[in-house]
PDB file of C-alpha atoms in Angstrom:
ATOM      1  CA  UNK A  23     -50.673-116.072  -7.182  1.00 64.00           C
ATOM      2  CA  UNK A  24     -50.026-118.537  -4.396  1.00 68.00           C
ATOM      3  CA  UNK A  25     -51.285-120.981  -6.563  1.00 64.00           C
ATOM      4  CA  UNK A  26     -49.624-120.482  -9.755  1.00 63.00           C
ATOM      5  CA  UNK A  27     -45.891-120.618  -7.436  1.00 67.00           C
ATOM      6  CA  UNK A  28     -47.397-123.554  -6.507  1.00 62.00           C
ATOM      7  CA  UNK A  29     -47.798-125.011 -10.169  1.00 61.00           C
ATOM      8  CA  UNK A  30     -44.828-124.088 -10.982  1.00 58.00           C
ATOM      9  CA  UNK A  31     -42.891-125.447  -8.017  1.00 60.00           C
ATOM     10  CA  UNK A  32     -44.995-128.956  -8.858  1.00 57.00           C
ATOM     11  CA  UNK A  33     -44.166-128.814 -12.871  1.00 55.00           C
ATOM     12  CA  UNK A  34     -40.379-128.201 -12.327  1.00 53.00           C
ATOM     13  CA  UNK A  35     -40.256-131.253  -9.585  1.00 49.00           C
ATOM     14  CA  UNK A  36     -41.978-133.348 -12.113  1.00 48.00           C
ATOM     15  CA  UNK A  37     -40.070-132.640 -15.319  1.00 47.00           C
ATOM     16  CA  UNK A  38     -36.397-132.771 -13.524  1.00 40.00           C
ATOM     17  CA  UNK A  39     -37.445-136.295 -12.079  1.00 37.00           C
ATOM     18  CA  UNK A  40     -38.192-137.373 -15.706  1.00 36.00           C
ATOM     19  CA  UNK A  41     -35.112-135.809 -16.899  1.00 34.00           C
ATOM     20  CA  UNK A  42     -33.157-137.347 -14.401  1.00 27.00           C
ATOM     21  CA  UNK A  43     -35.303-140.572 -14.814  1.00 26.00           C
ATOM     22  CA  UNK A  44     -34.286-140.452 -18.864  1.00 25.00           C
ATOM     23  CA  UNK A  45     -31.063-141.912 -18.559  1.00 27.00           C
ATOM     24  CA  UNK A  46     -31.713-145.866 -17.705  1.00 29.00           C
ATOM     25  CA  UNK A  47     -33.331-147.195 -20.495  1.00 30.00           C
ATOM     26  CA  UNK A  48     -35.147-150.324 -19.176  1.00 34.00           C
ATOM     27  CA  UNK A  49     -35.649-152.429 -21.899  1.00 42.00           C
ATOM     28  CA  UNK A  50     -38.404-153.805 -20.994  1.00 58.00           C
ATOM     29  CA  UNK A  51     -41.865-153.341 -22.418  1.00 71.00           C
ATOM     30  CA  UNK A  52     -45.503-154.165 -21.764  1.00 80.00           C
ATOM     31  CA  UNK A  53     -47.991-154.582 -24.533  1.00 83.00           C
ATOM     32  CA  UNK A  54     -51.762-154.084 -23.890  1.00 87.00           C
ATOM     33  CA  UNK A  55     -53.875-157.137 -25.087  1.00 90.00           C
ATOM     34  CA  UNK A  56     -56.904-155.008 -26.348  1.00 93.00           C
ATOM     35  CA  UNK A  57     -60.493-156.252 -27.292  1.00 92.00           C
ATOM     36  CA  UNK A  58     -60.188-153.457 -30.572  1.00 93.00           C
ATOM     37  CA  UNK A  59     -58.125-152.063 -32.535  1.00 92.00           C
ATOM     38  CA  UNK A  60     -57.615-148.356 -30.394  1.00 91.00           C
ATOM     39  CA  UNK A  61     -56.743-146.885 -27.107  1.00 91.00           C
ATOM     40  CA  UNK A  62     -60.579-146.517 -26.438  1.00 94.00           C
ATOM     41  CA  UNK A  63     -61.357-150.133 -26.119  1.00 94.00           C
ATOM     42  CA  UNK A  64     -60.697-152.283 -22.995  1.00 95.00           C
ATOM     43  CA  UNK A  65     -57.350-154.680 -21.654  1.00 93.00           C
ATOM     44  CA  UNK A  66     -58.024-157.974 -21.848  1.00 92.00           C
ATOM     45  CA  UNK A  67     -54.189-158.735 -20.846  1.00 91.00           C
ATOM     46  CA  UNK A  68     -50.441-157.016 -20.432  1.00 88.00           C
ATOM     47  CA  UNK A  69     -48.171-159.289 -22.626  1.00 85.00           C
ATOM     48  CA  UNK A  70     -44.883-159.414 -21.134  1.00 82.00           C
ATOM     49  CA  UNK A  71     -41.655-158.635 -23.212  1.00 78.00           C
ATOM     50  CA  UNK A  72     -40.847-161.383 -24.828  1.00 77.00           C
ATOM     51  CA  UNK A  73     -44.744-163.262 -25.524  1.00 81.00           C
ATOM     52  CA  UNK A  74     -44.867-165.155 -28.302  1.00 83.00           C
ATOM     53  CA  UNK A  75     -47.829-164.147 -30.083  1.00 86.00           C
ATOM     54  CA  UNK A  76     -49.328-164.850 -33.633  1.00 88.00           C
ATOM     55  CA  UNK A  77     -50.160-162.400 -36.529  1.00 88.00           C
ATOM     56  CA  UNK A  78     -53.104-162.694 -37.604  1.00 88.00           C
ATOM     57  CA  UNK A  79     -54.594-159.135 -39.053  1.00 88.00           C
ATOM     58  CA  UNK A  80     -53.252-155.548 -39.606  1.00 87.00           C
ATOM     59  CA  UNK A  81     -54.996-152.621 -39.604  1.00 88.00           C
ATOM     60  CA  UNK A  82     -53.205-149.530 -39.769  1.00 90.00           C
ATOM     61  CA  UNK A  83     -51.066-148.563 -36.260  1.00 91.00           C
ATOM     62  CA  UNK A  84     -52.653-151.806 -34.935  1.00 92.00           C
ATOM     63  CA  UNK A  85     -52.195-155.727 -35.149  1.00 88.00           C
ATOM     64  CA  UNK A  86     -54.370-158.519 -34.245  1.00 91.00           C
ATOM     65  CA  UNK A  87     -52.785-161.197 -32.600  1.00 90.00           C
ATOM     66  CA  UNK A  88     -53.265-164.463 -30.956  1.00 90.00           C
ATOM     67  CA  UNK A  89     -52.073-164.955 -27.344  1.00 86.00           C
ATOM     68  CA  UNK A  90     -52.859-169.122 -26.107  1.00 85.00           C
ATOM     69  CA  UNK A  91     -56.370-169.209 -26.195  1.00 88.00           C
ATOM     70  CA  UNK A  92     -57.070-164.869 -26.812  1.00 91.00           C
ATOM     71  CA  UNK A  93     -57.225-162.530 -29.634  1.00 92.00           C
ATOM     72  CA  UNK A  94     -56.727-159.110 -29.393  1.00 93.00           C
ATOM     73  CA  UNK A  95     -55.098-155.884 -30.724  1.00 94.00           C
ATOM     74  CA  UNK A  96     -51.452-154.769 -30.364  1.00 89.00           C
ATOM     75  CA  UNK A  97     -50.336-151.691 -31.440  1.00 88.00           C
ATOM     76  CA  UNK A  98     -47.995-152.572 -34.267  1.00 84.00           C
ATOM     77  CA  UNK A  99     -45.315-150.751 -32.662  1.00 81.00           C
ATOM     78  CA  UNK A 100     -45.064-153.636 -29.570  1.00 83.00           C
ATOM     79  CA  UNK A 101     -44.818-156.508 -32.434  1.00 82.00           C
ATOM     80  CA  UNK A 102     -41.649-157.339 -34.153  1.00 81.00           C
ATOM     81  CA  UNK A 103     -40.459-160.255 -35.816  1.00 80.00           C
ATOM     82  CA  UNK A 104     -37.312-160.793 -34.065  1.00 77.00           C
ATOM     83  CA  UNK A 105     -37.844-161.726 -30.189  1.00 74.00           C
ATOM     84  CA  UNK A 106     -36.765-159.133 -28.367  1.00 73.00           C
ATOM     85  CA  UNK A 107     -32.856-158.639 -26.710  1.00 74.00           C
ATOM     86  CA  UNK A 108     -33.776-159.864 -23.323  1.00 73.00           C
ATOM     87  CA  UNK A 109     -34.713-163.336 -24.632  1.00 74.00           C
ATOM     88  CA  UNK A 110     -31.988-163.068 -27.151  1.00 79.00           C
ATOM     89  CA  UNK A 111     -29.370-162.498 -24.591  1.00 85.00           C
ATOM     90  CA  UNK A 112     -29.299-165.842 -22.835  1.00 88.00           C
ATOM     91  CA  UNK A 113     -28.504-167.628 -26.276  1.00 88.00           C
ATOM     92  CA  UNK A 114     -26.183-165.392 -27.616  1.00 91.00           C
ATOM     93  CA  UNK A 115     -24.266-166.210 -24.516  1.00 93.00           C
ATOM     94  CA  UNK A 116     -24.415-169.773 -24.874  1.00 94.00           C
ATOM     95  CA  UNK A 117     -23.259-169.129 -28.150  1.00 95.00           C
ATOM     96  CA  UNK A 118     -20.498-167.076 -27.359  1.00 96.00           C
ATOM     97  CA  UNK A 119     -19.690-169.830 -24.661  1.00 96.00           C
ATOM     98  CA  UNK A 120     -19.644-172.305 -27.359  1.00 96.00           C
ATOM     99  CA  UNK A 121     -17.196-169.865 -29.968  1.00 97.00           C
ATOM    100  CA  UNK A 122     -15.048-169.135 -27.459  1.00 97.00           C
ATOM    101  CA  UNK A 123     -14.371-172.341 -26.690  1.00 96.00           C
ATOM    102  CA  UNK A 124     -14.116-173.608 -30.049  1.00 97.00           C
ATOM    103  CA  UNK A 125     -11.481-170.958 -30.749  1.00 97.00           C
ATOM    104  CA  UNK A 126      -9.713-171.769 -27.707  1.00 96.00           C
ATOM    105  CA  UNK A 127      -9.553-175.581 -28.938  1.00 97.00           C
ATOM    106  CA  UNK A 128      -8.839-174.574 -32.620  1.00 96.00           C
ATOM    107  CA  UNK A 129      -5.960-171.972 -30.886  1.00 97.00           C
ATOM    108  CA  UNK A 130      -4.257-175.294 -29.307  1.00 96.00           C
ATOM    109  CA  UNK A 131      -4.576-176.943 -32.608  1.00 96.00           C
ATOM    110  CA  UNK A 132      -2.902-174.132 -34.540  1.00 96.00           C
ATOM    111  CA  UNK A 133      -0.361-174.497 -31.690  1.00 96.00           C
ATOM    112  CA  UNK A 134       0.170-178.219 -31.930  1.00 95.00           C
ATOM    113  CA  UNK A 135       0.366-177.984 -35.919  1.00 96.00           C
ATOM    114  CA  UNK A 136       2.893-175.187 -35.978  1.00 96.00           C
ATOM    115  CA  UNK A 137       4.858-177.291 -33.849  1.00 95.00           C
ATOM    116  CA  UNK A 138       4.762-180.002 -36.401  1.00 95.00           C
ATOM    117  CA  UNK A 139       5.159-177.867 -39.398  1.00 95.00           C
ATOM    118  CA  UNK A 140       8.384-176.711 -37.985  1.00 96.00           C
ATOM    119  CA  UNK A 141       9.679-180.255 -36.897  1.00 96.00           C
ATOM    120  CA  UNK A 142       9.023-181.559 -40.514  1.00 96.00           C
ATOM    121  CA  UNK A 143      10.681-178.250 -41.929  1.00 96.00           C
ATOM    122  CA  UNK A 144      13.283-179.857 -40.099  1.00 96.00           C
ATOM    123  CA  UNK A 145      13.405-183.233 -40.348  1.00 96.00           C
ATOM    124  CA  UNK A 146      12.992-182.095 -44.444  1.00 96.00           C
ATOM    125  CA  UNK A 147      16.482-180.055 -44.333  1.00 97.00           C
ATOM    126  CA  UNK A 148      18.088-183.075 -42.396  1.00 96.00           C
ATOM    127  CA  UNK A 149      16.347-185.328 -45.371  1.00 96.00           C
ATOM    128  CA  UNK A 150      18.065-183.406 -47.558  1.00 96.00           C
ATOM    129  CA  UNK A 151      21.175-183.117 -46.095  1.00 96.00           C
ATOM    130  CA  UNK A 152      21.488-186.651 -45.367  1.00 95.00           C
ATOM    131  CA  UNK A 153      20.410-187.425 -49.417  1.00 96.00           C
ATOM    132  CA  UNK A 154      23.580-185.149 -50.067  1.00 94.00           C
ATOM    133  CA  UNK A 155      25.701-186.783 -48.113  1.00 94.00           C
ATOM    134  CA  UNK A 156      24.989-190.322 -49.195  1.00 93.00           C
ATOM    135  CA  UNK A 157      25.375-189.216 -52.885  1.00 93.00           C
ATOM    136  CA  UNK A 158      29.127-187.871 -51.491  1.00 93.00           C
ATOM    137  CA  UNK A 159      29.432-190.885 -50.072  1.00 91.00           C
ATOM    138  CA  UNK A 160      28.318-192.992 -53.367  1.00 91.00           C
ATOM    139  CA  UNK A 161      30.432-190.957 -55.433  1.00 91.00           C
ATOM    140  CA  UNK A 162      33.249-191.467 -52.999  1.00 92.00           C
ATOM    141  CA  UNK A 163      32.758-194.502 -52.856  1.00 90.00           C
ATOM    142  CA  UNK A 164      33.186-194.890 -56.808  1.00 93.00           C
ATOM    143  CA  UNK A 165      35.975-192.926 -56.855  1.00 93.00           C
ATOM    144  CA  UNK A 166      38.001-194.974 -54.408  1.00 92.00           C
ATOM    145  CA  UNK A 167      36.984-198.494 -56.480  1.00 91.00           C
ATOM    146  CA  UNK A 168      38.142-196.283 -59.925  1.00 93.00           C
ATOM    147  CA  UNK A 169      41.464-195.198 -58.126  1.00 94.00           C
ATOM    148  CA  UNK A 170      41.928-198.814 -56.449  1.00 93.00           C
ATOM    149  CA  UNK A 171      41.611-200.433 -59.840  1.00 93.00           C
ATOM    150  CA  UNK A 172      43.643-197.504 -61.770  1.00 93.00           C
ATOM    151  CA  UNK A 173      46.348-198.565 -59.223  1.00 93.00           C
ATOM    152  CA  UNK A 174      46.357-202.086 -59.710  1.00 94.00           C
ATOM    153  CA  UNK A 175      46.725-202.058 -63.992  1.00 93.00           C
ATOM    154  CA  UNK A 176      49.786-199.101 -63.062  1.00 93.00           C
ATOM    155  CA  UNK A 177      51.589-202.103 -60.644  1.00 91.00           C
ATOM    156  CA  UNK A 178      50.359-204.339 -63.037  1.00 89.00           C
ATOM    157  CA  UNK A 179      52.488-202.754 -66.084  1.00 89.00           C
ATOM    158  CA  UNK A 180      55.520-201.807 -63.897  1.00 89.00           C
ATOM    159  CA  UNK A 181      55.986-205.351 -62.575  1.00 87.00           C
ATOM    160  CA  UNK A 182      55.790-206.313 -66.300  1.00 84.00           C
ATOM    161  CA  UNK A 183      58.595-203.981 -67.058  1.00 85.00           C
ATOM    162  CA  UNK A 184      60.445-204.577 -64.749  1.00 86.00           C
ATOM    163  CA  UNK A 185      60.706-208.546 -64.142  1.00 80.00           C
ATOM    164  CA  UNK A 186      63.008-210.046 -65.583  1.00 69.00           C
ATOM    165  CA  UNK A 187      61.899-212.613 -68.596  1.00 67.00           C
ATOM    166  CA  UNK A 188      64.114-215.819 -68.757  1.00 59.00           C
ATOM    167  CA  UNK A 189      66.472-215.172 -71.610  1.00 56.00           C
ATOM    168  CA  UNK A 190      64.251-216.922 -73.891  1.00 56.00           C
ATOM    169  CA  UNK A 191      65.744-220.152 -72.995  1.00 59.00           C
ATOM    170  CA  UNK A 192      64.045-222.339 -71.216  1.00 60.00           C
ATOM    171  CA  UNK A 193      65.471-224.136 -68.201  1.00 61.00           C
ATOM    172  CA  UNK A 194      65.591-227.829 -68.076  1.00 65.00           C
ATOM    173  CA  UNK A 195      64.825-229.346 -65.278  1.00 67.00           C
ATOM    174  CA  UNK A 196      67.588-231.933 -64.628  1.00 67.00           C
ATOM    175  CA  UNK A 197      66.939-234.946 -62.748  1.00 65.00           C
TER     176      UNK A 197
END
């Protein structure tokens, strides 16, 4: 009976470590190199995450791959064509890096250009309000020469009306 407490006592330690041990997910996995295709046949290596490795059988649950100079069996689980996220994650970076600075740079542009857009928007109404203004000015300008000239036939006449003529004799001019 002793014992089987005993048991017990070692079973629960064991399973609430792994529960508690469940949580973290490591990411990180080792692949057996093996010299068959089964659990039953010998390591030749542990392949890091991340080992570039080349395909060059399947058969069933297992792959055989080239590692440098060895050939082996995988379990076809371990092999994926996308490297894994741990080798991933150092280039993504980079290329977040790079986007965020090219949205930064394309932020100032859209900055600077909206600037612009609204100074020509501007410069456009004052276009058009100086285009108005010199046709006022043109027509004005018409006006005043039409008036002027209006004026001038008017004095014109009156003066004709109103001089006298000579009599219609003509005066000698007596020496």
């Amino acid at each position: 009976m002793r014992v089987a407490r005993w048991l017990v006592w070692v079973v629960l330690v064991v399973c609430t470590a792994r529960i508690a041990a469940a949580e973290f997910v490591d990411g990180e996995v080792r692949a057996h190199l093996r010299s068959g295709p089964g659990l039953e046949y010998r390591i030749l290596k542990i392949l890091p995450a991340g080992s570039a490795v080349r395909t060059l059988e399947r058969s069933g649950d297992w792959v055989r791959v080239r590692h440098a100079d060895l050939e082996g069996w995988v379990p076809s689980d371990y092999v994926s064509a996308e490297p894994p996220a741990s080798t991933q994650l150092p280039q993504l970076r980079e290329k977040l890096v790079v986007a965020e600075a090219r949205i930064s740079e394309l932020d100032q542009k859209l900055v600077a250009q909206s600037a612009e857009l609204v100074e020509l928007a501007t410069l456009r109404e004052r276009n058009r309000v100086l285009e108005v203004d010199a046709s006022n000015a043109s027509a004005n300008a018409r006006w005043k020469a039409l008036t002027a000239g209006a004026g001038i036939v008017l004095v014109g006449i009156l003066i004709g009306l109103i001089a006298p003529r000579g009599g219609g004799t003509r005066s000698k001019l007596k020496l």
